[in-house]
DNA sequence: CATGCCAAG
DNA sequence: CTTGTCATG
């Protein structure tokens, strides 16, 4: 029996990713649910090859495209079980229509969210927008954590957080201390989530090492040199985290070639 | 001994064309000079593979990029002999910097011009601009013709004229009578050039037949069905026209695949 | 249905 | 360096 697995991947445009191997990866994955970010397409713009593959793989798609800028953002959850409920946005009116948050309730008491956190640029209003998003998201995540604990549900948030939490989470941390994604206050914000009880599934399975990274710039030979960042995270409530047996970055979707500048992040859990 | 040949081709972006077979075509052509249109690059933006190929082929490049809109228009002449003089624009201040006309004097008394005539859209100000361009160009061409005759020089104008001169010059002429490129007044304008003495080299070698077309939309299966237009023309003074032995469209640059939505148009002349 | 531009990543 | 957009062809 295959242990249940969950995955998250920023596809950087599902239309392009489909031409480069996403479909092969999907066909081969053992994940029971996958969080997608940067889908960058409305439902009617999804490639036929993609919707066909979903049907063939028995996937349910719940998609929250950006309603505010076409061809941008867009998050989704693929699940082999049909979701019992779907919610788009987390109650932050400034961004709820931007295609940055979708959550589904899956049978068995698991809530799974797909997150695409704004990228930010230090010293600009785009950093202010990222910080405002984080403030609201932090409040929401702490509330959601407490509510899950009180109700006996579990929750996983998979996504592109655009934050490397520690010096172990990017190749050149010294050179990036003033760059968005590794700013001190961003790291503190992330640390507070862990203090509250959220568990970083990949870091827990890879203690005391650099990486594994999940994003590499397309520029230069960043991927070949593994000059990357660990910014795609699976954060989970304790019941899930305690069941995690393996949490890995699928750096080489060997089925095909690299289909995005991000690689899939996968957690495998002990059978319930 | 190879008879002298001249060619014209709209490359629809020299950077893209270089990745799709233009270089193979250039390496194989017997032309002694080639008119290029829609180069869509400034000198410093030309691919290294292109400039290398020019050096290897012994070509001289004279380029008139658009100074008014980057990535647009741009005409050039490639010649195996070094030009004795170069002129950009034909004295129409509204468009002389748009990368639509360059002419070179070649050794032996031939002036060769590369023309990219505006596309136009019926009923819009872009048609007005095309008509104004044509009015000025017509004056210039008649003057140039008379001057060539008086001085004993020959002249060839190769380019994308964006006008199909007669019903034989596009597949679906009935459906295009109200579309720019086949408007009655455009055809009359072209006919007046021939009345003045300019000679249409391809039509003279292909009398009484439909085509050969030189442009096919990228949409649908236009190329495979030969649903095209003959809008790329070589117009010449009588000395050249009388020496023409063959004038063809190189529909299948077999050396590689199709590198543009236009095909090269080539004339081969009797040895002088 | 291509081109190169652009803003964004 | 790549995405999808856009105006243009």
Tab-separated table of C-alpha atoms in Angstrom, chain B:
chain	number	residue	atom	x	y	z
B	1	UNK	CA	29.952	30.682	-64.268
B	2	UNK	CA	26.978	31.382	-62.021
B	3	UNK	CA	24.605	33.957	-63.438
B	4	UNK	CA	24.161	36.938	-61.147
B	5	UNK	CA	21.135	36.620	-58.916
B	6	UNK	CA	19.288	39.048	-56.661
B	7	UNK	CA	16.842	38.195	-53.893
B	8	UNK	CA	14.430	39.822	-51.479
B	9	UNK	CA	12.946	38.344	-48.338
B	10	UNK	CA	10.938	39.603	-45.408
B	11	UNK	CA	12.542	37.704	-42.517
B	12	UNK	CA	9.930	38.695	-39.907
B	13	UNK	CA	12.548	39.248	-37.220
B	14	UNK	CA	16.106	38.344	-38.067
B	15	UNK	CA	16.703	37.015	-34.565
B	16	UNK	CA	13.920	34.464	-34.843
B	17	UNK	CA	14.753	33.688	-38.481
B	18	UNK	CA	18.334	32.821	-37.538
B	19	UNK	CA	17.067	30.102	-35.203
B	20	UNK	CA	14.903	28.644	-37.955
B	21	UNK	CA	17.036	28.332	-41.048
B	22	UNK	CA	17.812	31.784	-42.456
B	23	UNK	CA	21.520	31.077	-42.042
B	24	UNK	CA	21.267	27.849	-44.015
B	25	UNK	CA	19.401	29.645	-46.770
B	26	UNK	CA	22.019	32.410	-46.856
B	27	UNK	CA	24.858	29.905	-47.011
B	28	UNK	CA	23.233	28.148	-49.952
B	29	UNK	CA	21.927	31.048	-52.042
B	30	UNK	CA	23.570	32.025	-55.299
B	31	UNK	CA	22.360	35.630	-54.905
B	32	UNK	CA	24.971	38.363	-55.154
B	33	UNK	CA	22.737	40.697	-53.156
B	34	UNK	CA	19.732	40.225	-50.887
B	35	UNK	CA	17.153	42.759	-49.747
B	36	UNK	CA	15.888	42.107	-46.222
B	37	UNK	CA	12.751	43.494	-44.590
B	38	UNK	CA	11.418	43.367	-41.048
B	39	UNK	CA	14.867	42.851	-39.611
B	40	UNK	CA	13.411	44.130	-36.322
B	41	UNK	CA	16.789	44.612	-34.668
B	42	UNK	CA	19.395	47.304	-34.270
B	43	UNK	CA	22.970	46.520	-35.312
B	44	UNK	CA	24.006	45.680	-31.761
B	45	UNK	CA	21.043	43.310	-31.411
B	46	UNK	CA	21.996	41.128	-34.388
B	47	UNK	CA	22.752	37.540	-33.331
B	48	UNK	CA	26.436	36.617	-33.332
B	49	UNK	CA	25.536	33.635	-35.514
B	50	UNK	CA	24.225	36.084	-38.115
B	51	UNK	CA	27.243	38.379	-38.173
B	52	UNK	CA	29.512	35.324	-38.221
B	53	UNK	CA	27.594	33.931	-41.192
B	54	UNK	CA	27.912	37.251	-43.013
B	55	UNK	CA	31.653	37.225	-42.535
B	56	UNK	CA	31.869	33.596	-43.651
B	57	UNK	CA	29.777	34.276	-46.752
B	58	UNK	CA	31.684	37.408	-47.716
B	59	UNK	CA	28.598	39.579	-47.292
B	60	UNK	CA	28.491	43.321	-46.713
B	61	UNK	CA	25.576	44.438	-44.559
B	62	UNK	CA	23.943	47.833	-44.823
B	63	UNK	CA	21.148	48.127	-42.274
B	64	UNK	CA	18.526	50.815	-41.696
B	65	UNK	CA	16.778	49.917	-38.443
B	66	UNK	CA	13.734	51.786	-37.214
B	67	UNK	CA	14.822	54.786	-35.177
B	68	UNK	CA	11.229	55.435	-34.145
B	69	UNK	CA	10.028	52.105	-32.699
B	70	UNK	CA	12.367	49.416	-31.496
B	71	UNK	CA	11.774	45.853	-32.567
B	72	UNK	CA	9.791	47.031	-35.601
B	73	UNK	CA	10.424	47.334	-39.324
B	74	UNK	CA	14.072	47.604	-40.353
B	75	UNK	CA	15.414	47.047	-43.873
B	76	UNK	CA	18.828	45.996	-45.067
B	77	UNK	CA	20.834	45.034	-48.100
B	78	UNK	CA	23.351	42.210	-48.088
B	79	UNK	CA	25.772	42.282	-50.970
B	80	UNK	CA	28.847	40.339	-51.931
B	81	UNK	CA	30.337	43.501	-53.430
B	82	UNK	CA	30.959	46.423	-51.128
B	83	UNK	CA	28.451	49.228	-51.774
B	84	UNK	CA	29.852	52.456	-53.156
B	85	UNK	CA	27.125	54.536	-51.522
B	86	UNK	CA	24.227	54.056	-49.112
B	87	UNK	CA	21.092	56.141	-48.692
B	88	UNK	CA	18.441	55.677	-46.004
B	89	UNK	CA	14.914	56.916	-46.615
B	90	UNK	CA	13.698	58.406	-49.882
B	91	UNK	CA	12.979	61.908	-48.717
B	92	UNK	CA	9.650	61.378	-46.942
B	93	UNK	CA	10.202	62.974	-43.580
B	94	UNK	CA	7.211	61.229	-42.034
B	95	UNK	CA	8.794	57.768	-42.471
B	96	UNK	CA	12.463	58.169	-43.353
B	97	UNK	CA	13.497	57.068	-39.846
B	98	UNK	CA	11.073	54.138	-39.708
B	99	UNK	CA	13.381	51.559	-41.313
B	100	UNK	CA	11.378	51.220	-44.529
B	101	UNK	CA	13.817	52.189	-47.292
B	102	UNK	CA	17.519	51.721	-47.870
B	103	UNK	CA	19.318	51.860	-51.197
B	104	UNK	CA	22.898	51.032	-52.112
B	105	UNK	CA	24.937	51.742	-55.219
B	106	UNK	CA	26.762	48.590	-56.219
B	107	UNK	CA	29.813	48.375	-58.470
B	108	UNK	CA	28.826	48.014	-62.105
B	109	UNK	CA	26.078	50.618	-62.161
B	110	UNK	CA	23.264	48.928	-60.223
B	111	UNK	CA	21.300	50.689	-57.509
B	112	UNK	CA	19.497	48.204	-55.253
B	113	UNK	CA	16.807	49.286	-52.803
B	114	UNK	CA	15.129	47.341	-50.016
B	115	UNK	CA	11.572	48.473	-49.274
B	116	UNK	CA	9.142	47.673	-46.481
B	117	UNK	CA	5.852	49.324	-47.344
B	118	UNK	CA	3.422	49.941	-44.445
B	119	UNK	CA	0.762	47.298	-43.986
B	120	UNK	CA	-2.357	49.405	-43.589
B	121	UNK	CA	-5.819	48.501	-42.384
B	122	UNK	CA	-8.785	49.608	-44.458
B	123	UNK	CA	-10.820	52.391	-42.926
B	124	UNK	CA	-8.248	53.314	-40.295
B	125	UNK	CA	-5.573	55.958	-40.058
B	126	UNK	CA	-3.054	53.220	-40.719
B	127	UNK	CA	-4.481	53.006	-44.225
B	128	UNK	CA	-4.137	56.765	-44.544
B	129	UNK	CA	-0.493	56.436	-43.545
B	130	UNK	CA	0.024	53.674	-46.097
B	131	UNK	CA	-1.619	55.754	-48.819
B	132	UNK	CA	0.508	58.782	-47.955
B	133	UNK	CA	3.622	56.609	-48.038
B	134	UNK	CA	2.609	55.237	-51.436
B	135	UNK	CA	1.996	58.703	-52.841
B	136	UNK	CA	5.453	59.838	-51.832
B	137	UNK	CA	7.088	56.579	-52.886
B	138	UNK	CA	5.393	56.677	-56.273
B	139	UNK	CA	6.808	60.136	-56.928
B	140	UNK	CA	10.226	58.983	-55.822
B	141	UNK	CA	10.171	55.829	-57.947
B	142	UNK	CA	9.116	57.669	-61.098
B	143	UNK	CA	11.853	60.231	-60.579
B	144	UNK	CA	14.395	57.511	-59.872
B	145	UNK	CA	13.342	55.621	-62.972
B	146	UNK	CA	13.794	58.648	-65.180
B	147	UNK	CA	17.113	59.497	-63.585
B	148	UNK	CA	18.396	55.952	-64.061
B	149	UNK	CA	17.361	56.025	-67.711
B	150	UNK	CA	19.076	59.371	-68.221
B	151	UNK	CA	22.296	58.330	-66.506
B	152	UNK	CA	22.541	54.816	-67.871
B	153	UNK	CA	22.295	53.199	-64.429
B	154	UNK	CA	20.043	50.276	-63.615
B	155	UNK	CA	17.884	49.989	-60.511
B	156	UNK	CA	16.059	47.214	-58.674
B	157	UNK	CA	13.633	47.705	-55.796
B	158	UNK	CA	13.100	44.535	-53.826
B	159	UNK	CA	10.760	44.409	-50.910
B	160	UNK	CA	7.563	43.670	-49.124
B	161	UNK	CA	5.164	45.983	-50.924
B	162	UNK	CA	2.105	44.818	-48.997
B	163	UNK	CA	0.121	45.065	-52.224
B	164	UNK	CA	-1.099	42.191	-54.394
B	165	UNK	CA	-1.214	43.873	-57.816
B	166	UNK	CA	-3.934	41.816	-59.521
B	167	UNK	CA	-6.503	39.079	-58.983
B	168	UNK	CA	-3.808	36.564	-59.930
B	169	UNK	CA	-1.753	37.632	-56.953
B	170	UNK	CA	-3.742	36.257	-54.055
B	171	UNK	CA	-5.688	33.088	-53.537
B	172	UNK	CA	-8.968	34.560	-52.355
B	173	UNK	CA	-9.226	37.824	-54.258
B	174	UNK	CA	-13.028	38.005	-54.096
B	175	UNK	CA	-13.012	37.943	-50.314
B	176	UNK	CA	-10.251	40.533	-50.075
B	177	UNK	CA	-11.528	43.341	-52.281
B	178	UNK	CA	-12.150	45.499	-49.221
B	179	UNK	CA	-8.990	44.503	-47.369
B	180	UNK	CA	-5.810	46.501	-47.306
B	181	UNK	CA	-3.308	45.061	-49.724
B	182	UNK	CA	-5.897	44.487	-52.430
B	183	UNK	CA	-7.850	47.740	-52.423
B	184	UNK	CA	-8.634	49.079	-55.907
B	185	UNK	CA	-6.703	52.281	-55.387
B	186	UNK	CA	-3.660	50.305	-54.196
B	187	UNK	CA	-3.733	48.152	-57.324
B	188	UNK	CA	-4.062	51.262	-59.486
B	189	UNK	CA	-1.110	52.806	-57.720
B	190	UNK	CA	0.978	49.719	-58.490
B	191	UNK	CA	-0.226	49.592	-62.098
B	192	UNK	CA	0.911	53.179	-62.614
B	193	UNK	CA	4.457	52.208	-61.680
B	194	UNK	CA	4.403	49.588	-64.424
B	195	UNK	CA	2.898	52.105	-66.855
B	196	UNK	CA	5.790	54.406	-66.097
B	197	UNK	CA	8.233	51.688	-67.127
B	198	UNK	CA	9.021	49.747	-63.954
B	199	UNK	CA	9.031	46.006	-64.657
B	200	UNK	CA	7.623	43.326	-62.322
B	201	UNK	CA	10.255	40.606	-62.664
B	202	UNK	CA	8.300	37.724	-61.155
B	203	UNK	CA	5.079	38.411	-63.041
B	204	UNK	CA	6.918	38.774	-66.338
B	205	UNK	CA	8.399	35.294	-65.925
B	206	UNK	CA	5.015	33.864	-64.798
B	207	UNK	CA	2.459	35.352	-67.175
B	208	UNK	CA	-1.144	34.272	-67.053
B	209	UNK	CA	-0.986	32.122	-63.956
B	210	UNK	CA	-2.051	32.521	-60.358
B	211	UNK	CA	0.858	33.280	-58.085
B	212	UNK	CA	3.526	32.443	-57.264
B	213	UNK	CA	2.636	33.681	-53.800
B	214	UNK	CA	5.307	34.927	-51.441
B	215	UNK	CA	3.447	35.321	-48.129
B	216	UNK	CA	1.164	32.991	-46.213
B	217	UNK	CA	-0.514	33.712	-42.888
B	218	UNK	CA	0.767	31.696	-39.964
B	219	UNK	CA	-2.846	30.966	-39.094
B	220	UNK	CA	-4.509	27.718	-40.020
B	221	UNK	CA	-2.886	25.720	-42.804
B	222	UNK	CA	-2.405	28.677	-45.151
B	223	UNK	CA	1.089	27.635	-46.200
B	224	UNK	CA	0.225	23.982	-46.774
B	225	UNK	CA	-2.862	24.966	-48.785
B	226	UNK	CA	-0.934	27.692	-50.629
B	227	UNK	CA	-3.524	30.234	-49.527
B	228	UNK	CA	-1.121	33.090	-50.011
B	229	UNK	CA	-0.511	36.536	-51.431
B	230	UNK	CA	2.116	37.765	-53.893
B	231	UNK	CA	3.190	40.941	-52.115
B	232	UNK	CA	6.982	40.641	-52.249
B	233	UNK	CA	8.141	42.104	-55.535
B	234	UNK	CA	11.291	42.861	-57.449
B	235	UNK	CA	10.698	45.924	-59.620
B	236	UNK	CA	13.425	46.798	-62.075
B	237	UNK	CA	14.491	49.142	-64.823
B	238	UNK	CA	14.388	47.694	-68.365
B	239	UNK	CA	18.044	46.756	-68.652
B	240	UNK	CA	17.735	44.399	-65.704
B	241	UNK	CA	14.293	43.153	-66.690
B	242	UNK	CA	15.445	42.279	-70.205
B	243	UNK	CA	18.314	40.273	-68.733
B	244	UNK	CA	16.073	38.292	-66.360
B	245	UNK	CA	16.061	34.594	-67.170
B	246	UNK	CA	14.259	33.262	-64.122
B	247	UNK	CA	12.298	34.828	-61.270
B	248	UNK	CA	10.999	32.483	-58.606
B	249	UNK	CA	9.671	32.218	-55.108
B	250	UNK	CA	11.766	29.869	-52.990
B	251	UNK	CA	8.720	28.354	-51.309
B	252	UNK	CA	10.713	25.523	-49.786
B	253	UNK	CA	14.026	26.707	-48.391
B	254	UNK	CA	14.754	22.994	-48.237
B	255	UNK	CA	18.038	23.573	-46.473
B	256	UNK	CA	16.040	24.009	-43.288
B	257	UNK	CA	12.446	24.670	-42.418
B	258	UNK	CA	10.374	27.778	-43.084
B	259	UNK	CA	12.068	30.676	-41.357
B	260	UNK	CA	9.472	33.411	-41.938
B	261	UNK	CA	5.880	33.872	-43.008
B	262	UNK	CA	7.344	35.220	-46.284
B	263	UNK	CA	9.462	33.211	-48.715
B	264	UNK	CA	12.499	34.554	-50.595
B	265	UNK	CA	11.912	35.939	-54.088
B	266	UNK	CA	14.861	35.472	-56.456
B	267	UNK	CA	15.732	36.675	-59.951
B	268	UNK	CA	18.539	35.220	-62.003
B	269	UNK	CA	20.005	37.311	-64.792
B	270	UNK	CA	21.882	36.488	-67.963
B	271	UNK	CA	25.588	37.147	-67.574
B	272	UNK	CA	26.258	40.753	-68.579
